[in-house]
Amino acid sequence: MHQILVYADSLSWGIIPDTRSRLDFEHRWPGVLEKELLEAGISVRIIEDCLNGRRTVWDDPYKPGRNGLEGLEQRIEINSPLSLVVMLLGTNDFQSMHHFNAWQSAQGLKTLVSAIRRAPIEPGMPVPPVMLVAPPEIQKAKGNIAPKFEGAEGKAVGLSAAIEAVAEECECYFFDAGLVTPTSRIDGVHLDEDQHYALGTALAKIIHPLVS
């Protein structure tokens, strides 16, 4: 059986925009991905490690544990052997309390890739390949999260290209989620249910040959 770790934030956790509720597994893109791969005959288990508010390598001043670097090596160790690690991160680097740009966020992902590759896995287990998924372009935030993401759409300009450059440099797989879906029509940051489906089915087509 192939085990694929999804290391991500609320866009993958499945928060329902402008609420604190969560989509069911089968309606979140990791669940859609698992279902599509299983139906294609791939024996697979998607392991979700998706935390609301997770940054790449920075702390949330209001909530502990949102630095994506903390404990990442142990998560790789815990869940090995892994056939693939999929990371969809970056959106929270542009929250209003931060002043980072797209290049800095992508460098954060580069740091996470290095952590994955130095994780203390057991002898004989593979160092998993990594896929970096660029989040869809942030729109002007609306609703309850508007203050938290004020100005994010400007700070995040160029994020997809910056992540793609890091993926090429680090020899990771790359996918731009913005090619198949925009962000939520409701809050401008997260994903609506139909957008989860679009992303999950698109990633299934990309990942299928990697684990066949």
mmCIF file of C-alpha atoms in Angstrom:
data_model
loop_
_atom_site.group_PDB
_atom_site.id
_atom_site.type_symbol
_atom_site.label_atom_id
_atom_site.label_comp_id
_atom_site.label_asym_id
_atom_site.label_seq_id
_atom_site.Cartn_x
_atom_site.Cartn_y
_atom_site.Cartn_z
ATOM 1 C CA MET A 1 0.000 0.000 0.000
ATOM 2 C CA HIS A 2 1.178 3.508 -0.843
ATOM 3 C CA GLN A 3 1.026 6.072 1.964
ATOM 4 C CA ILE A 4 0.842 9.739 0.925
ATOM 5 C CA LEU A 5 1.226 12.465 3.538
ATOM 6 C CA VAL A 6 -0.629 15.735 2.947
ATOM 7 C CA TYR A 7 1.109 18.426 5.000
ATOM 8 C CA ALA A 8 -0.949 21.565 4.731
ATOM 9 C CA ASP A 9 -3.235 24.189 6.276
ATOM 10 C CA SER A 10 -6.939 25.093 6.354
ATOM 11 C CA LEU A 11 -7.261 24.977 2.554
ATOM 12 C CA SER A 12 -6.741 21.220 2.908
ATOM 13 C CA TRP A 13 -8.243 20.731 6.380
ATOM 14 C CA GLY A 14 -11.497 21.610 4.688
ATOM 15 C CA ILE A 15 -12.776 24.587 6.606
ATOM 16 C CA ILE A 16 -16.130 25.719 5.220
ATOM 17 C CA PRO A 17 -15.585 29.361 4.236
ATOM 18 C CA ASP A 18 -16.924 31.972 6.676
ATOM 19 C CA THR A 19 -17.629 29.285 9.300
ATOM 20 C CA ARG A 20 -15.674 27.200 11.806
ATOM 21 C CA SER A 21 -17.133 23.976 10.402
ATOM 22 C CA ARG A 22 -15.324 21.304 8.375
ATOM 23 C CA LEU A 23 -16.178 19.443 5.207
ATOM 24 C CA ASP A 24 -16.435 15.665 5.543
ATOM 25 C CA PHE A 25 -13.399 13.663 4.418
ATOM 26 C CA GLU A 26 -14.948 12.596 1.128
ATOM 27 C CA HIS A 27 -15.581 16.251 0.243
ATOM 28 C CA ARG A 28 -12.106 17.528 1.142
ATOM 29 C CA TRP A 29 -9.548 17.364 -1.648
ATOM 30 C CA PRO A 30 -7.363 14.781 0.165
ATOM 31 C CA GLY A 31 -10.440 12.542 0.414
ATOM 32 C CA VAL A 32 -11.293 13.129 -3.235
ATOM 33 C CA LEU A 33 -7.693 12.265 -4.129
ATOM 34 C CA GLU A 34 -7.829 9.011 -2.157
ATOM 35 C CA LYS A 35 -11.149 7.997 -3.717
ATOM 36 C CA GLU A 36 -9.940 8.730 -7.254
ATOM 37 C CA LEU A 37 -6.728 6.754 -6.781
ATOM 38 C CA LEU A 38 -8.531 3.811 -5.192
ATOM 39 C CA GLU A 39 -11.005 3.721 -8.076
ATOM 40 C CA ALA A 40 -8.046 3.740 -10.481
ATOM 41 C CA GLY A 41 -6.763 0.572 -8.829
ATOM 42 C CA ILE A 42 -4.047 2.134 -6.657
ATOM 43 C CA SER A 43 -3.760 0.754 -3.139
ATOM 44 C CA VAL A 44 -3.310 3.986 -1.237
ATOM 45 C CA ARG A 45 -3.884 5.711 2.083
ATOM 46 C CA ILE A 46 -3.947 9.491 2.337
ATOM 47 C CA ILE A 47 -2.622 10.711 5.681
ATOM 48 C CA GLU A 48 -3.911 14.183 6.493
ATOM 49 C CA ASP A 49 -1.727 16.480 8.585
ATOM 50 C CA CYS A 50 -3.534 19.743 7.945
ATOM 51 C CA LEU A 51 -3.560 22.478 10.578
ATOM 52 C CA ASN A 52 -5.580 25.681 10.393
ATOM 53 C CA GLY A 53 -3.250 28.680 10.350
ATOM 54 C CA ARG A 54 -0.082 26.707 9.618
ATOM 55 C CA ARG A 55 2.707 28.877 8.194
ATOM 56 C CA THR A 56 5.760 27.615 6.363
ATOM 57 C CA VAL A 57 8.463 28.465 8.917
ATOM 58 C CA TRP A 58 7.026 31.296 11.024
ATOM 59 C CA ASP A 59 5.105 31.505 14.290
ATOM 60 C CA ASP A 60 1.577 32.761 14.775
ATOM 61 C CA PRO A 61 1.797 35.408 17.523
ATOM 62 C CA TYR A 62 -1.662 34.439 18.810
ATOM 63 C CA LYS A 63 -1.769 30.646 18.496
ATOM 64 C CA PRO A 64 1.088 28.245 19.288
ATOM 65 C CA GLY A 65 2.198 25.419 17.045
ATOM 66 C CA ARG A 66 1.539 27.021 13.663
ATOM 67 C CA ASN A 67 5.171 26.985 12.526
ATOM 68 C CA GLY A 68 5.320 24.253 9.877
ATOM 69 C CA LEU A 69 8.932 23.409 10.653
ATOM 70 C CA GLU A 70 8.201 22.364 14.224
ATOM 71 C CA GLY A 71 7.954 18.595 14.457
ATOM 72 C CA LEU A 72 7.993 18.006 10.704
ATOM 73 C CA GLU A 73 10.896 15.564 10.815
ATOM 74 C CA GLN A 74 9.101 13.517 13.462
ATOM 75 C CA ARG A 75 5.922 13.445 11.369
ATOM 76 C CA ILE A 76 7.919 11.928 8.530
ATOM 77 C CA GLU A 77 9.395 9.405 10.946
ATOM 78 C CA ILE A 78 5.985 8.572 12.429
ATOM 79 C CA ASN A 79 4.278 7.958 9.097
ATOM 80 C CA SER A 80 7.072 6.246 7.153
ATOM 81 C CA PRO A 81 7.340 4.518 4.814
ATOM 82 C CA LEU A 82 5.882 7.236 2.594
ATOM 83 C CA SER A 83 5.538 7.153 -1.176
ATOM 84 C CA LEU A 84 5.002 10.914 -1.444
ATOM 85 C CA VAL A 85 4.659 14.073 0.642
ATOM 86 C CA VAL A 86 2.295 16.704 -0.756
ATOM 87 C CA MET A 87 2.685 20.203 0.699
ATOM 88 C CA LEU A 88 0.144 22.940 0.067
ATOM 89 C CA LEU A 89 1.288 25.836 2.226
ATOM 90 C CA GLY A 90 1.984 29.542 1.964
ATOM 91 C CA THR A 91 -1.375 31.265 2.326
ATOM 92 C CA ASN A 92 -0.975 31.988 6.049
ATOM 93 C CA ASP A 93 2.441 33.570 5.540
ATOM 94 C CA PHE A 94 0.491 36.568 4.231
ATOM 95 C CA GLN A 95 -1.781 37.145 7.194
ATOM 96 C CA SER A 96 -2.009 40.795 8.199
ATOM 97 C CA MET A 97 0.406 40.478 11.139
ATOM 98 C CA HIS A 98 3.208 39.392 8.749
ATOM 99 C CA HIS A 99 5.102 41.371 6.138
ATOM 100 C CA PHE A 100 6.526 38.587 4.002
ATOM 101 C CA ASN A 101 6.584 38.446 0.217
ATOM 102 C CA ALA A 102 6.213 35.555 -2.218
ATOM 103 C CA TRP A 103 9.937 34.849 -2.415
ATOM 104 C CA GLN A 104 10.227 34.601 1.368
ATOM 105 C CA SER A 105 7.263 32.230 1.591
ATOM 106 C CA ALA A 106 8.751 30.002 -1.091
ATOM 107 C CA GLN A 107 12.048 29.962 0.789
ATOM 108 C CA GLY A 108 10.096 28.739 3.786
ATOM 109 C CA LEU A 109 8.921 25.794 1.704
ATOM 110 C CA LYS A 110 12.511 25.137 0.670
ATOM 111 C CA THR A 111 13.398 24.862 4.355
ATOM 112 C CA LEU A 112 10.579 22.358 4.882
ATOM 113 C CA VAL A 113 11.795 20.229 1.970
ATOM 114 C CA SER A 114 15.230 20.083 3.597
ATOM 115 C CA ALA A 115 13.656 19.003 6.892
ATOM 116 C CA ILE A 116 11.747 16.190 5.180
ATOM 117 C CA ARG A 117 14.935 14.926 3.577
ATOM 118 C CA ARG A 118 16.909 14.850 6.822
ATOM 119 C CA ALA A 119 14.165 13.172 8.871
ATOM 120 C CA PRO A 120 15.435 10.241 10.992
ATOM 121 C CA ILE A 121 13.566 7.465 9.190
ATOM 122 C CA GLU A 122 14.331 3.803 9.831
ATOM 123 C CA PRO A 123 17.080 2.096 7.797
ATOM 124 C CA GLY A 124 15.822 0.810 4.454
ATOM 125 C CA MET A 125 12.820 3.142 4.333
ATOM 126 C CA PRO A 126 12.770 5.587 1.411
ATOM 127 C CA VAL A 127 13.277 9.319 1.635
ATOM 128 C CA PRO A 128 9.926 10.333 0.153
ATOM 129 C CA PRO A 129 9.661 12.511 -2.936
ATOM 130 C CA VAL A 130 7.930 15.843 -2.371
ATOM 131 C CA MET A 131 5.241 17.628 -4.373
ATOM 132 C CA LEU A 132 4.843 21.354 -3.803
ATOM 133 C CA VAL A 133 1.350 22.594 -4.602
ATOM 134 C CA ALA A 134 0.999 26.351 -4.985
ATOM 135 C CA PRO A 135 -2.258 27.625 -3.480
ATOM 136 C CA PRO A 136 -4.672 29.499 -5.728
ATOM 137 C CA GLU A 137 -4.116 33.238 -5.938
ATOM 138 C CA ILE A 138 -5.508 34.970 -2.856
ATOM 139 C CA GLN A 139 -8.375 37.347 -3.543
ATOM 140 C CA LYS A 140 -9.407 40.253 -1.348
ATOM 141 C CA ALA A 141 -10.595 38.557 1.816
ATOM 142 C CA LYS A 142 -14.267 38.794 2.756
ATOM 143 C CA GLY A 143 -16.381 37.941 5.774
ATOM 144 C CA ASN A 144 -15.061 36.917 9.177
ATOM 145 C CA ILE A 145 -11.460 36.467 8.020
ATOM 146 C CA ALA A 146 -11.156 39.847 6.299
ATOM 147 C CA PRO A 147 -9.124 41.509 9.113
ATOM 148 C CA LYS A 148 -6.808 38.510 9.386
ATOM 149 C CA PHE A 149 -5.980 38.580 5.673
ATOM 150 C CA GLU A 150 -6.125 42.309 5.030
ATOM 151 C CA GLY A 151 -3.629 43.115 2.245
ATOM 152 C CA ALA A 152 -2.734 39.458 1.653
ATOM 153 C CA GLU A 153 -3.648 39.581 -2.019
ATOM 154 C CA GLY A 154 -0.924 42.151 -2.637
ATOM 155 C CA LYS A 155 1.808 40.505 -0.563
ATOM 156 C CA ALA A 156 1.256 37.117 -2.210
ATOM 157 C CA VAL A 157 1.706 38.297 -5.808
ATOM 158 C CA GLY A 158 4.056 35.932 -7.641
ATOM 159 C CA LEU A 159 3.728 33.074 -5.148
ATOM 160 C CA SER A 160 3.099 30.328 -7.685
ATOM 161 C CA ALA A 161 6.152 31.259 -9.754
ATOM 162 C CA ALA A 162 8.310 31.499 -6.630
ATOM 163 C CA ILE A 163 7.201 28.044 -5.450
ATOM 164 C CA GLU A 164 7.780 26.592 -8.908
ATOM 165 C CA ALA A 165 11.337 27.952 -8.862
ATOM 166 C CA VAL A 166 11.965 26.297 -5.486
ATOM 167 C CA ALA A 167 10.475 23.025 -6.751
ATOM 168 C CA GLU A 168 12.837 23.071 -9.719
ATOM 169 C CA GLU A 169 15.839 23.925 -7.547
ATOM 170 C CA CYS A 170 15.013 21.193 -5.011
ATOM 171 C CA GLU A 171 13.971 18.618 -7.626
ATOM 172 C CA CYS A 172 10.429 18.364 -6.301
ATOM 173 C CA TYR A 173 7.229 17.800 -8.227
ATOM 174 C CA PHE A 174 5.143 20.933 -8.698
ATOM 175 C CA PHE A 175 1.486 21.705 -9.306
ATOM 176 C CA ASP A 176 -0.276 25.048 -9.437
ATOM 177 C CA ALA A 177 -3.715 24.689 -7.856
ATOM 178 C CA GLY A 178 -4.702 27.951 -9.501
ATOM 179 C CA LEU A 179 -4.730 26.177 -12.860
ATOM 180 C CA VAL A 180 -7.839 24.225 -11.840
ATOM 181 C CA THR A 181 -9.591 26.451 -9.293
ATOM 182 C CA PRO A 182 -9.667 29.977 -7.883
ATOM 183 C CA THR A 183 -10.135 30.602 -4.171
ATOM 184 C CA SER A 184 -13.532 30.634 -2.479
ATOM 185 C CA ARG A 185 -16.334 32.773 -3.835
ATOM 186 C CA ILE A 186 -17.367 33.292 -0.213
ATOM 187 C CA ASP A 187 -14.207 34.424 1.585
ATOM 188 C CA GLY A 188 -11.566 34.790 -1.156
ATOM 189 C CA VAL A 189 -8.975 32.668 0.664
ATOM 190 C CA HIS A 190 -10.155 29.103 1.253
ATOM 191 C CA LEU A 191 -11.795 26.533 -1.032
ATOM 192 C CA ASP A 192 -15.479 25.854 -1.602
ATOM 193 C CA GLU A 193 -16.676 22.255 -1.825
ATOM 194 C CA ASP A 194 -16.692 22.137 -5.629
ATOM 195 C CA GLN A 195 -13.183 23.603 -5.633
ATOM 196 C CA HIS A 196 -11.962 20.812 -3.349
ATOM 197 C CA TYR A 197 -13.362 18.343 -5.869
ATOM 198 C CA ALA A 198 -11.635 20.078 -8.785
ATOM 199 C CA LEU A 199 -8.279 20.076 -6.997
ATOM 200 C CA GLY A 200 -8.551 16.495 -5.759
ATOM 201 C CA THR A 201 -9.415 15.091 -9.167
ATOM 202 C CA ALA A 202 -6.656 17.100 -10.872
ATOM 203 C CA LEU A 203 -4.030 15.939 -8.378
ATOM 204 C CA ALA A 204 -5.173 12.333 -8.772
ATOM 205 C CA LYS A 205 -4.324 12.499 -12.472
ATOM 206 C CA ILE A 206 -0.863 13.873 -11.674
ATOM 207 C CA ILE A 207 -0.085 11.512 -8.783
ATOM 208 C CA HIS A 208 -1.458 8.321 -10.349
ATOM 209 C CA PRO A 209 1.599 7.667 -12.566
ATOM 210 C CA LEU A 210 3.942 8.535 -9.699
ATOM 211 C CA VAL A 211 2.661 5.679 -7.530
ATOM 212 C CA SER A 212 1.665 3.124 -10.170
#
